[in-house]
Amino acid sequence: MSPQKTFLLIIVFIVCLITCGLWLDCGLGSCNSVHSFIQATGIAHNDVFRPRVKPVLYDPSVGDTGVVCPVGKGTGPVSHLTDAIQPSPPSNVRWATVENLTSAKYSDNKICNAKKVYFLHDQLELLIQARDGRRRLKQYGGDYFRAKIFTKNSTFSASSATDGEVIDLGDGTYRALFTLKWPGKVNVKVTLVHPSEAVDAIRRFRDAAPARFVYRGKFVSADGTHKEETFCNIVLSGNPPDLCNFTDKATGSPWFCYKPKSPKLKCSDWREHRCDSGAANRSDASLLSSHDKLTLIPKSDLPTRIQVEVRGTIRNSSEQKSASDNATTEVINLPICTNGCNIGNLLTSGYYFRDIWYNPSCRILNFPLDEMRNCVSGKKLYFLGDSTIRQLFEFYLVRLGPGLKKTQSGPEPRWHVGPTRALDQVFNISMMFRFHAYPIGRNSWATVKDIHYIANEVDSIVGDENSVVVISLWSHFTHEPEWFFVQRMRTIMAAVARLRERSPSTLVVFKGANTREHNTANQRLYNSDWLARRMEYIIRREIAENLAFMDSWSMSSAQLIADNVHPGGSHVKNLSNQLLTFMCGRPT
Ligand SMILES: *[C@@H]1O[C@H](CO)[C@@H](O)[C@H](O)[C@H]1NC(C)=O
Ligand SMILES: *[C@@H]1O[C@H](CO)[C@@H](O)[C@H](O)[C@H]1NC(C)=O
Ligand SMILES: *[C@@H]1O[C@H](CO)[C@@H](O)[C@H](O)[C@H]1NC(C)=O
Ligand SMILES: *[C@@H]1O[C@H](CO)[C@@H](O)[C@H](O)[C@H]1NC(C)=O
Ligand SMILES: *[C@@H]1O[C@H](CO)[C@@H](O)[C@H](O)[C@H]1NC(C)=O
Ligand SMILES: *[C@@H]1O[C@H](CO)[C@@H](O)[C@H](O)[C@H]1NC(C)=O
Ligand SMILES: *[C@@H]1O[C@H](CO)[C@@H](O)[C@H](O)[C@H]1NC(C)=O
Ligand SMILES: CC(=O)N[C@H]1CO[C@H](CO)[C@@H](O)[C@@H]1O
């Protein structure tokens, strides 16, 4: 292992220690309603439950926090799809001071269907009341809340996000639904990702100009004596003679650069691409008022701590159910995840249980190293997209190394744009990673001839039962107009349809977006989870029904470690198990 890698590992370890420590502190402090705890025994987690689709009724009740639960408001759980098209927040919300912003500190939450004891597979209904910095009730919706349930102590952890998204009731109240999936003391955590005023600012900012980020193109004459940099983007002001039109012939994906001023340089001398986030910052400053900037506050958790007791035994479905076991409902064996049965738009969220991710609609198998190697042996894997899918590619390089070697084709690709290939001659494994083409939002130069659109790359794959194409793209599109991402997704889906027509046995797997850190105001503005969730919505809407899908969004939302654009912990390992289950879906 290189010194850099060792150093990185140590950093990751320290960050993990810090975040795990924080969680123990924040998660298991004093609680509002701790019922006596009944030890659940005999957990044999071979099975997962079936997703519930029935609508939920409200119990009318008023709790100690003063949150009033609505009666009969809303219907069943809302999936990512329907939630994402809700109209809130109201446009041009008028507010005066920071005290008008929704405050995590003063917002309340309470359980609406309060019971002494819950049983496995019961639904927990949470009501969130948004309040501002002076404890006043918010009168309008649009806040972006996320919520999860979890159990964590020194020997055990489990966690799950809401079933669907937190539902905006439009009047400053929000509803979150959870299916209880494991017995024990279950805690609730609600996070204010953005106050509605920030969502409004982010949305206006996104729509203010179609090309808000700054990209640069480098032109170099054939003999290397002339060089010039110009600006590039999906649209540029100016007329064709002043522009180089690099719109992709095959996909129609727009891309333009200003023509170099030097008469010695032609459009065809375009050699390198990079983004210039510093310049983007300066040019964008004018689009966002200092008033708007006040909204870009960090994600923060509501202080209210809720804990419920859940009874039941997670049983192996093959065991006989005893009469006293009514608490355990519908524990069934799910079919193994195959191409098509793991589509993301489910009403019940998956969950982590002892670090293993369970999908609610199908069974994911575990692949120890030998099984992993057997599974990918003889296969050709194409990882296409952004760094969140490169994470999986790199996971295999480490896990299957040193037999699986990176092969150098030409100069070392800059900062992992690819194409990066890896080959294992003994086990006959071939893998490659390639970035998704423009926009590429990194500040280092990348070689233009190495940058291929995913649709074109997919069109170049012959395909057979040994070919696997894994695609994920979203994070470099959050600061672009939505039409641009929709168009990109459609060109990819069309290429995937052509591939599956010429080779029905080729496996194509999509991975969705994931939550990320919001460390800086820039990240909140350009790469916010609210924007990423819009990308997720488009992905789920555009991918064909019968494609395999890996639900990174629910996985990262459920995780008990800090949000990260490259999720830590067991995220990637469990993605790998999903991919390998699609590839080699037989019990091990
Ligand atoms: C669950 O049932 C299956 C099939 O009968 C059996 O192979 C497995 O060992 C059982 N698992 C546990 C933990 O009891
Ligand atoms: C904003 O706060 C000010 C001062 O506290 C208050 O007068 C005003 O009504 C608030 N506006 C809204 C929309 O809540
Ligand atoms: C941790 O939680 C699990 C599940 O709720 C429980 O079985 C176990 O006894 C707990 N351990 C400790 C040390 O509290
Ligand atoms: C750029 O080229 C594409 C096709 O290559 C064409 O459809 C489009 O109209 C051109 N745009 C401009 C502004 O010249
Ligand atoms: C963007 O601008 C802010 C201040 O407006 C500054 O703090 C930040 O460092 C800038 N970021 C970049 C990448 O230049
Ligand atoms: C189990 O459920 C059945 C039918 O729902 C009910 O008749 C029976 O009383 C329940 N048994 C226990 C022990 O709760
Ligand atoms: C390697 O795997 C490919 C399928 O991906 C197969 O066509 C080829 O024959 C295999 N080569 C060897 C040496 O087994
Ligand atoms: C299903 C499965 O194998 N999940 C894996 C998730 O990641 C953890 C490691 O953190 C593994 O232990 C699990 O096996």
XYZ file of C-alpha atoms and ligand atoms in Angstrom:
700
model
C 0.000 0.000 0.000
C 1.352 3.423 -0.953
C 1.993 6.024 1.777
C -0.839 8.164 0.357
C -3.277 5.277 0.618
C -2.205 4.512 4.152
C -2.599 8.154 5.035
C -6.062 8.247 3.484
C -7.107 5.153 5.369
C -5.979 6.713 8.630
C -7.940 9.880 7.847
C -11.028 7.837 6.969
C -10.606 5.912 10.198
C -10.325 9.094 12.260
C -13.332 10.669 10.537
C -15.244 7.466 11.191
C -14.256 7.494 14.854
C -15.411 11.079 15.146
C -18.691 10.549 13.348
C -19.469 7.291 15.144
C -18.663 8.976 18.432
C -20.958 11.858 17.604
C -23.730 9.486 16.789
C -23.454 7.659 20.064
C -23.597 10.991 21.859
C -26.475 12.492 19.932
C -28.517 9.419 19.277
C -28.899 7.766 22.617
C -29.240 10.553 25.107
C -32.291 11.241 27.194
C -35.546 10.319 25.549
C -39.089 11.500 25.601
C -40.877 8.240 25.884
C -38.871 5.185 26.698
C -41.109 2.250 27.342
C -39.932 -0.808 29.119
C -37.760 -2.731 26.801
C -38.449 -6.301 25.974
C -35.518 -8.213 24.707
C -36.174 -9.641 21.319
C -34.654 -13.021 20.910
C -33.655 -15.320 18.120
C -33.032 -12.841 15.390
C -32.471 -14.864 12.272
C -32.384 -12.348 9.560
C -32.740 -14.547 6.559
C -35.898 -12.823 5.553
C -37.064 -9.388 4.784
C -40.586 -8.139 4.849
C -42.882 -7.348 1.991
C -43.389 -3.673 1.200
C -46.635 -2.299 2.468
C -48.759 -0.369 0.068
C -51.906 0.216 2.128
C -52.730 3.817 2.987
C -52.482 4.844 6.604
C -55.124 6.467 8.780
C -54.346 8.974 11.468
C -55.149 8.672 15.120
C -56.283 12.064 16.314
C -54.084 13.044 19.196
C -52.399 16.067 20.619
C -49.019 15.556 22.175
C -46.931 17.247 24.789
C -44.839 19.129 22.242
C -47.880 21.045 21.071
C -47.738 19.571 17.589
C -51.298 18.920 16.467
C -51.731 15.862 14.319
C -54.106 16.335 11.431
C -56.958 13.863 11.122
C -57.268 12.007 7.871
C -54.977 14.368 6.043
C -53.122 12.984 3.081
C -53.183 9.435 1.822
C -50.586 6.713 1.779
C -46.863 7.028 1.791
C -45.535 9.167 -0.979
C -42.832 7.819 -3.182
C -39.897 9.807 -4.467
C -41.764 10.355 -7.683
C -44.909 12.050 -6.492
C -43.185 13.965 -3.764
C -40.630 15.482 -6.037
C -43.250 17.153 -8.193
C -44.971 18.884 -5.291
C -45.193 22.582 -5.971
C -43.738 23.908 -2.746
C -41.873 25.953 -1.756
C -43.917 28.974 -2.723
C -41.964 31.072 -5.146
C -40.436 34.285 -3.913
C -41.196 33.628 -0.298
C -40.965 36.961 1.484
C -39.013 37.042 4.674
C -37.158 39.755 6.473
C -34.623 38.487 8.935
C -32.768 35.315 9.771
C -35.319 34.826 12.534
C -37.939 34.176 9.851
C -36.066 31.122 8.576
C -37.200 27.683 9.620
C -35.137 26.682 12.607
C -34.171 23.120 13.398
C -33.672 24.161 16.982
C -37.293 25.156 17.507
C -39.109 22.863 15.079
C -40.989 20.049 16.783
C -41.842 16.529 15.945
C -44.157 14.034 17.511
C -45.614 10.647 16.875
C -49.180 10.739 15.655
C -50.129 7.128 16.145
C -48.696 6.939 19.643
C -48.918 3.489 21.257
C -47.281 1.906 24.238
C -45.743 -0.793 22.119
C -45.312 -1.239 18.412
C -44.876 -4.506 16.612
C -42.660 -5.334 13.706
C -44.047 -4.052 10.420
C -46.283 -1.522 12.171
C -46.097 1.899 10.722
C -44.836 4.823 12.732
C -46.312 8.183 11.772
C -44.415 11.287 12.588
C -45.608 14.848 12.343
C -43.091 17.640 12.022
C -44.087 21.202 12.840
C -41.733 23.777 11.387
C -41.052 26.836 13.504
C -38.926 29.883 12.862
C -36.038 31.295 14.867
C -38.485 32.861 17.323
C -40.513 29.693 17.809
C -43.385 30.978 15.685
C -45.255 28.367 13.644
C -44.339 28.411 9.990
C -47.362 29.020 7.828
C -46.031 27.692 4.524
C -44.260 24.571 3.348
C -41.209 23.933 1.241
C -38.736 23.014 3.961
C -36.606 20.056 3.033
C -36.689 17.651 5.968
C -35.264 14.163 5.988
C -35.951 11.628 8.717
C -34.741 8.229 9.770
C -35.286 5.603 12.426
C -32.375 3.833 14.024
C -31.196 1.649 16.855
C -27.586 1.853 17.867
C -25.561 0.633 20.782
C -22.139 -0.873 21.209
C -23.138 -4.233 19.750
C -25.931 -3.507 17.337
C -27.041 -1.039 14.718
C -29.954 -0.776 12.333
C -31.363 2.178 10.445
C -33.844 3.110 7.800
C -35.033 6.213 6.029
C -38.680 7.166 5.676
C -41.037 5.245 3.427
C -40.908 7.643 0.504
C -40.009 11.241 1.216
C -41.121 13.415 4.088
C -44.468 14.721 2.900
C -44.994 18.451 2.769
C -48.544 19.294 3.904
C -48.090 22.854 2.675
C -48.860 24.691 5.919
C -45.628 24.336 7.833
C -46.376 20.769 8.891
C -44.831 17.631 7.446
C -45.558 13.955 7.707
C -42.997 11.158 7.808
C -43.923 7.486 7.669
C -41.739 4.586 8.678
C -42.263 0.853 8.600
C -40.732 -0.648 11.724
C -38.340 -3.322 10.592
C -36.484 -4.572 13.629
C -37.356 -5.106 17.278
C -35.857 -3.081 20.094
C -35.688 0.543 21.107
C -36.062 2.546 17.948
C -35.081 6.207 17.801
C -36.282 8.857 15.403
C -34.053 11.502 13.940
C -35.239 14.431 11.849
C -32.839 16.629 9.913
C -33.579 20.003 8.411
C -31.604 19.835 5.171
C -32.752 23.279 4.005
C -35.266 25.788 5.289
C -37.858 26.546 2.622
C -36.328 29.976 2.136
C -33.093 28.284 1.035
C -34.936 25.931 -1.299
C -36.547 28.963 -2.869
C -33.175 30.703 -3.278
C -31.488 27.581 -4.676
C -34.266 27.065 -7.163
C -34.286 30.692 -8.318
C -30.513 30.625 -8.585
C -30.605 27.445 -10.664
C -33.172 28.952 -13.015
C -31.570 32.396 -13.240
C -29.190 31.491 -16.067
C -28.884 28.288 -18.036
C -25.119 28.096 -17.834
C -24.022 29.173 -14.405
C -20.865 27.188 -14.016
C -17.636 28.177 -15.731
C -15.781 25.646 -17.873
C -12.607 26.184 -19.810
C -11.318 24.693 -23.019
C -7.645 24.596 -23.961
C -6.717 24.844 -27.627
C -3.272 23.752 -28.766
C -1.965 23.980 -32.324
C -0.771 20.780 -33.971
C 2.898 21.759 -33.589
C 2.328 22.788 -29.975
C 3.523 26.345 -30.490
C 0.179 28.089 -29.956
C -2.028 27.692 -26.918
C -5.134 29.481 -25.781
C -7.864 29.006 -23.211
C -11.471 30.035 -23.758
C -14.759 29.579 -21.925
C -17.045 26.653 -22.706
C -20.574 25.721 -21.721
C -23.852 24.175 -22.798
C -24.927 27.557 -24.092
C -22.811 30.643 -24.711
C -23.809 34.088 -25.802
C -22.488 35.062 -29.201
C -22.832 33.987 -32.771
C -21.594 30.873 -34.532
C -18.524 32.453 -36.144
C -17.239 33.297 -32.662
C -18.157 29.904 -31.249
C -16.911 26.396 -31.743
C -19.905 24.096 -31.830
C -18.883 20.859 -30.108
C -22.447 19.562 -29.907
C -22.189 15.791 -30.031
C -23.265 14.549 -33.459
C -24.726 11.281 -32.224
C -26.539 12.354 -29.070
C -27.188 16.032 -29.810
C -25.810 16.940 -26.414
C -24.888 20.639 -26.655
C -21.400 21.926 -25.883
C -19.748 25.120 -27.076
C -16.477 26.957 -26.577
C -15.511 30.432 -27.690
C -13.239 30.262 -30.686
C -9.617 31.106 -29.843
C -8.610 34.634 -30.800
C -5.361 33.478 -32.380
C -5.739 32.913 -36.142
C -3.288 30.030 -35.720
C -5.855 28.059 -33.724
C -8.896 26.297 -35.117
C -11.872 24.710 -33.368
C -10.349 21.325 -34.151
C -7.391 22.265 -31.920
C -9.554 21.789 -28.806
C -7.460 19.505 -26.598
C -8.406 19.828 -22.943
C -11.335 20.544 -20.659
C -11.709 21.708 -17.093
C -14.063 23.563 -14.851
C -13.186 26.796 -13.090
C -15.159 26.921 -9.881
C -13.439 30.095 -8.706
C -14.619 31.991 -11.777
C -18.061 30.453 -11.419
C -18.172 31.811 -7.930
C -17.340 35.325 -9.057
C -19.748 35.396 -11.953
C -22.550 33.883 -9.886
C -22.165 36.249 -6.977
C -24.305 38.767 -8.845
C -27.172 36.297 -9.211
C -27.636 35.729 -5.519
C -28.324 38.548 -3.081
C -26.645 38.676 0.297
C -30.158 38.298 1.685
C -30.534 34.962 -0.146
C -27.110 33.856 1.022
C -28.312 34.026 4.632
C -30.547 31.035 3.947
C -27.652 28.706 3.120
C -27.258 27.366 6.634
C -25.826 23.936 7.492
C -27.966 20.829 7.737
C -29.063 20.392 11.311
C -30.958 17.880 13.386
C -34.059 18.678 15.374
C -33.280 18.334 19.071
C -36.428 16.392 19.894
C -35.618 12.825 20.728
C -38.269 10.210 20.237
C -37.868 6.568 21.044
C -40.390 3.776 20.730
C -40.321 0.171 21.701
C -40.831 -2.361 18.960
C -41.635 -5.974 19.763
C -41.455 -9.012 17.654
C -39.036 -11.541 16.394
C -37.519 -11.490 12.976
C -38.015 -15.086 12.005
C -36.958 -17.408 9.323
C -40.039 -17.950 7.229
C -39.398 -21.667 7.135
C -39.924 -21.878 10.885
C -43.345 -22.727 12.195
C -45.196 -19.689 13.500
C -46.520 -20.122 17.038
C -49.864 -18.744 18.191
C -48.189 -16.317 20.545
C -46.194 -15.005 17.692
C -48.843 -12.733 16.247
C -46.488 -9.848 16.711
C -44.438 -11.125 13.856
C -46.415 -10.496 10.762
C -45.745 -11.424 7.218
C -42.132 -12.440 7.459
C -41.611 -13.995 4.107
C -38.878 -15.111 1.859
C -38.417 -12.644 -0.912
C -37.254 -13.614 -4.368
C -33.621 -12.987 -5.151
C -33.032 -9.636 -6.817
C -32.924 -10.027 -10.551
C -32.845 -7.686 -13.445
C -35.994 -5.634 -13.039
C -37.307 -6.549 -9.602
C -35.315 -3.961 -7.744
C -36.744 -0.837 -9.223
C -36.495 2.124 -6.924
C -39.947 3.595 -6.634
C -41.082 1.528 -3.668
C -43.402 2.593 -0.931
C -41.322 0.958 1.778
C -37.728 1.962 2.324
C -34.995 -0.619 2.567
C -32.864 -0.685 5.705
C -29.510 -1.452 7.225
C -29.435 -4.206 9.819
C -26.050 -4.947 11.366
C -24.475 -3.059 8.461
C -26.174 -5.166 5.843
C -28.523 -3.435 3.460
C -31.888 -5.096 2.905
C -33.963 -4.207 -0.080
C -37.709 -4.349 0.608
C -38.659 -6.011 -2.656
C -36.032 -8.643 -3.230
C -33.212 -10.490 -1.573
C -29.619 -9.354 -1.934
C -27.034 -12.086 -1.555
C -23.732 -11.862 0.213
C -20.561 -12.392 -1.812
C -17.451 -13.228 0.155
C -14.200 -12.711 -1.753
C -14.138 -16.136 -3.416
C -17.737 -15.861 -4.530
C -17.105 -12.355 -5.745
C -14.180 -13.533 -7.848
C -16.182 -16.454 -9.207
C -19.023 -14.154 -10.089
C -16.961 -11.637 -12.057
C -14.702 -14.248 -13.604
C -15.131 -14.300 -17.371
C -17.081 -11.026 -17.238
C -16.570 -7.640 -18.814
C -17.774 -4.809 -16.622
C -18.237 -1.266 -17.879
C -18.603 1.414 -15.205
C -19.884 4.571 -16.844
C -20.706 7.841 -15.136
C -19.361 9.917 -12.293
C -17.112 9.355 -9.304
C -19.928 7.724 -7.321
C -19.841 4.745 -9.693
C -16.056 4.954 -9.938
C -16.175 4.234 -6.200
C -17.557 0.790 -6.991
C -14.960 0.237 -9.727
C -12.205 1.186 -7.278
C -13.725 -1.088 -4.637
C -13.196 -4.049 -6.992
C -9.653 -2.936 -7.810
C -8.821 -3.098 -4.113
C -10.883 -6.162 -3.289
C -9.816 -8.274 -6.267
C -6.264 -6.960 -6.402
C -3.446 -7.482 -6.985
C -4.530 -9.971 -9.683
C -6.838 -7.332 -11.121
C -4.381 -4.798 -12.497
C -4.972 -1.356 -13.874
C -3.687 -1.276 -17.410
C -2.153 1.850 -18.775
C -3.315 2.819 -22.213
C -1.365 5.911 -23.088
C -0.732 8.638 -20.548
C -2.174 8.165 -17.089
C -5.683 9.583 -17.190
C -5.940 12.790 -15.247
C -7.836 12.736 -11.965
C -9.772 9.641 -12.863
C -11.792 10.815 -15.830
C -10.735 7.596 -17.437
C -10.866 5.564 -19.435
C -9.281 3.388 -16.775
C -9.081 -0.296 -17.535
C -8.308 -3.223 -15.279
C -7.563 -6.782 -16.256
C -7.167 -10.030 -14.370
C -5.626 -12.585 -16.735
C -5.929 -15.538 -14.386
C -9.621 -15.104 -13.633
C -10.357 -13.466 -16.960
C -11.894 -10.321 -15.501
C -12.088 -7.121 -17.483
C -13.297 -3.829 -16.061
C -13.267 -0.266 -17.240
C -14.375 3.097 -15.957
C -15.171 6.102 -18.086
C -16.556 9.476 -17.067
C -19.886 10.671 -18.463
C -18.612 13.581 -20.580
C -19.593 17.229 -20.316
C -20.292 18.751 -17.903
C -17.337 17.576 -15.846
C -17.112 19.775 -12.811
C -13.513 19.318 -11.760
C -10.771 21.903 -11.823
C -8.047 19.696 -13.348
C -7.520 19.416 -17.074
C -8.848 16.332 -18.834
C -8.009 15.211 -22.352
C -10.846 15.827 -24.771
C -10.200 12.735 -26.864
C -10.660 10.564 -23.779
C -14.076 11.980 -23.015
C -16.964 9.973 -24.452
C -20.688 10.381 -23.949
C -22.230 7.380 -22.193
C -24.728 6.779 -25.012
C -21.880 6.555 -27.553
C -19.910 4.274 -25.273
C -22.951 2.008 -24.838
C -23.417 1.978 -28.610
C -19.856 0.706 -28.981
C -20.474 -2.277 -26.688
C -21.297 -5.433 -28.616
C -22.796 -7.122 -25.596
C -23.275 -10.745 -24.564
C -24.231 -12.677 -21.467
C -20.823 -11.834 -19.994
C -21.156 -8.076 -20.406
C -22.348 -5.858 -17.584
C -22.923 -2.131 -17.911
C -23.227 -0.118 -14.700
C -24.291 3.510 -15.037
C -24.598 6.384 -12.600
C -24.588 10.090 -13.305
C -26.120 12.938 -11.359
C -23.741 14.993 -9.231
C -22.173 17.044 -12.032
C -25.610 17.963 -13.313
C -27.070 19.504 -10.166
C -26.031 22.989 -11.231
C -27.238 22.601 -14.808
C -30.773 23.129 -16.110
C -33.019 20.115 -15.666
C -33.832 19.859 -19.388
C -30.173 19.178 -20.010
C -30.111 16.212 -17.615
C -33.428 14.875 -18.921
C -32.051 14.992 -22.459
C -28.858 13.213 -21.337
C -30.816 10.479 -19.575
C -32.978 9.970 -22.661
C -30.003 9.583 -24.992
C -28.571 7.011 -22.581
C -31.848 5.127 -22.280
C -32.151 5.041 -26.070
C -28.632 3.596 -26.348
C -29.428 1.059 -23.619
C -32.566 0.025 -25.519
C -30.454 -0.487 -28.687
C -27.931 -2.530 -26.700
C -30.620 -4.742 -25.226
C -32.154 -5.237 -28.606
C -28.877 -6.377 -30.125
C -27.931 -8.300 -27.002
C -30.836 -9.089 -24.666
C -28.523 -10.981 -22.334
C -26.368 -7.954 -21.519
C -27.035 -6.805 -17.981
C -27.555 -3.055 -17.528
C -27.697 -1.683 -13.993
C -28.409 1.897 -12.967
C -27.375 3.437 -9.683
C -29.246 6.470 -8.407
C -27.976 9.593 -6.657
C -26.986 9.782 -3.011
C -27.016 12.324 -0.233
C -23.889 14.391 0.324
C -22.107 16.760 2.674
C -23.110 20.421 2.732
C -19.921 21.800 4.188
C -19.743 25.081 2.350
C -22.263 27.620 1.122
C -21.159 26.731 -2.411
C -22.027 23.084 -1.882
C -25.419 24.094 -0.532
C -25.976 26.247 -3.565
C -24.602 24.148 -6.425
C -24.684 20.592 -5.109
C -27.446 20.617 -2.535
C -29.298 17.444 -1.663
C -32.425 19.224 -2.823
C -30.911 19.489 -6.300
C -29.593 15.916 -6.140
C -33.054 14.717 -5.218
C -34.352 16.356 -8.395
C -31.742 14.377 -10.346
C -32.893 11.237 -8.534
C -36.458 11.998 -9.520
C -35.474 12.342 -13.179
C -33.426 9.134 -13.084
C -36.317 7.147 -11.612
C -38.745 8.620 -14.078
C -36.575 8.012 -17.129
C -35.145 4.553 -16.551
C -37.059 1.762 -18.152
C -39.228 -0.354 -15.877
C -37.286 -3.523 -16.513
C -33.822 -2.269 -15.663
C -31.960 -3.249 -12.548
C -31.669 -0.320 -10.159
C -29.539 0.255 -7.072
C -31.233 2.577 -4.604
C -28.275 4.575 -3.322
C -30.590 7.358 -2.231
C -32.377 5.280 0.392
C -29.116 3.645 1.425
C -27.314 6.915 1.983
C -30.361 8.507 3.635
C -30.511 5.629 6.104
C -26.831 5.565 6.977
C -25.819 6.566 10.493
C -22.598 8.197 9.390
C -22.205 11.679 7.971
C -23.551 12.312 4.482
C -20.788 12.235 1.923
C -20.869 12.512 -1.848
C -18.746 9.360 -1.774
C -20.651 7.545 0.942
C -18.502 5.862 3.554
C -19.145 2.867 5.760
C -20.664 -0.189 4.128
C -22.406 1.681 1.294
C -20.126 0.551 -1.515
C -19.766 -3.010 -0.231
C -23.501 -3.347 -0.146
C -23.809 -1.814 -3.605
C -21.381 -4.464 -4.742
C -23.553 -7.203 -3.282
C -26.505 -5.792 -5.191
C -24.597 -5.696 -8.448
C -23.245 -9.220 -7.954
C -26.726 -10.473 -7.061
C -27.998 -9.102 -10.372
C -25.059 -10.733 -12.134
C -24.933 -14.093 -10.422
C -28.259 -14.290 -8.624
C -27.994 -17.708 -7.147
C -27.718 -18.319 -3.416
C -24.156 -18.793 -2.326
C -33.541 -20.382 7.751
O -34.147 -21.363 6.929
C -33.311 -21.892 5.933
C -34.134 -22.807 5.068
O -34.875 -23.710 5.842
C -32.127 -22.599 6.609
O -31.264 -23.116 5.638
C -31.379 -21.603 7.467
O -30.326 -22.240 8.171
C -32.308 -20.936 8.455
N -31.554 -19.863 9.096
C -31.545 -19.679 10.401
C -30.648 -18.606 10.896
O -32.226 -20.313 11.168
C -40.435 37.918 10.068
O -39.978 38.361 11.305
C -40.455 39.657 11.647
C -39.765 40.090 12.936
O -39.783 39.095 13.888
C -41.965 39.622 11.772
O -42.468 40.903 12.071
C -42.564 39.112 10.456
O -43.955 38.938 10.581
C -41.929 37.805 10.045
N -42.379 37.428 8.712
C -42.882 36.234 8.431
C -43.261 35.993 7.001
O -43.008 35.376 9.274
C -28.236 -3.383 21.705
O -29.466 -3.439 20.976
C -29.876 -4.739 20.657
C -31.095 -4.638 19.777
O -32.033 -3.765 20.286
C -30.134 -5.514 21.940
O -30.510 -6.830 21.615
C -28.861 -5.537 22.788
O -29.123 -6.130 24.028
C -28.351 -4.121 23.022
N -27.052 -4.186 23.642
C -26.672 -3.357 24.601
C -25.290 -3.549 25.104
O -27.418 -2.504 25.037
C -24.457 23.093 -33.320
O -24.387 21.902 -34.050
C -25.568 21.103 -34.016
C -25.350 19.814 -34.766
O -24.048 19.471 -34.856
C -26.709 21.881 -34.594
O -27.891 21.124 -34.514
C -26.889 23.195 -33.839
O -27.895 23.962 -34.449
C -25.584 23.965 -33.818
N -25.778 25.120 -32.962
C -25.370 26.318 -33.268
C -25.674 27.429 -32.298
O -24.740 26.541 -34.271
C -16.598 31.659 -3.382
O -16.905 32.884 -2.739
C -16.907 32.859 -1.340
C -17.274 34.226 -0.840
O -18.235 34.816 -1.641
C -15.545 32.443 -0.830
O -15.589 32.315 0.574
C -15.153 31.110 -1.443
O -13.848 30.768 -1.057
C -15.227 31.178 -2.953
N -14.958 29.866 -3.527
C -14.129 29.681 -4.552
C -13.990 28.295 -5.050
O -13.513 30.578 -5.048
C -53.504 -13.777 17.047
O -54.339 -13.264 16.002
C -55.579 -13.887 15.947
C -56.308 -13.383 14.687
O -55.787 -12.146 14.264
C -56.365 -13.617 17.226
O -57.606 -14.254 17.149
C -55.579 -14.141 18.412
O -56.220 -13.785 19.594
C -54.177 -13.539 18.411
N -53.374 -14.164 19.444
C -52.638 -13.498 20.305
C -51.858 -14.287 21.278
O -52.557 -12.275 20.269
C -12.720 -14.699 -21.048
O -14.091 -14.317 -20.949
C -14.689 -14.036 -22.203
C -16.105 -13.561 -21.913
O -16.102 -12.358 -21.249
C -14.693 -15.256 -23.084
O -15.228 -14.938 -24.341
C -13.255 -15.740 -23.251
O -13.249 -16.946 -23.961
C -12.610 -15.952 -21.899
N -11.203 -16.273 -22.082
C -10.624 -17.302 -21.499
C -9.177 -17.464 -21.753
O -11.256 -18.063 -20.787
C -25.685 -8.030 2.087
C -24.259 -7.795 2.472
O -23.427 -8.612 2.241
N -23.968 -6.650 3.036
C -22.654 -6.209 3.406
C -22.753 -4.731 3.681
O -21.519 -4.292 4.123
C -21.066 -4.921 5.292
C -19.741 -4.350 5.650
O -19.851 -3.108 6.198
C -20.874 -6.387 5.091
O -20.506 -6.984 6.305
C -22.148 -6.965 4.601
O -21.928 -8.278 4.293
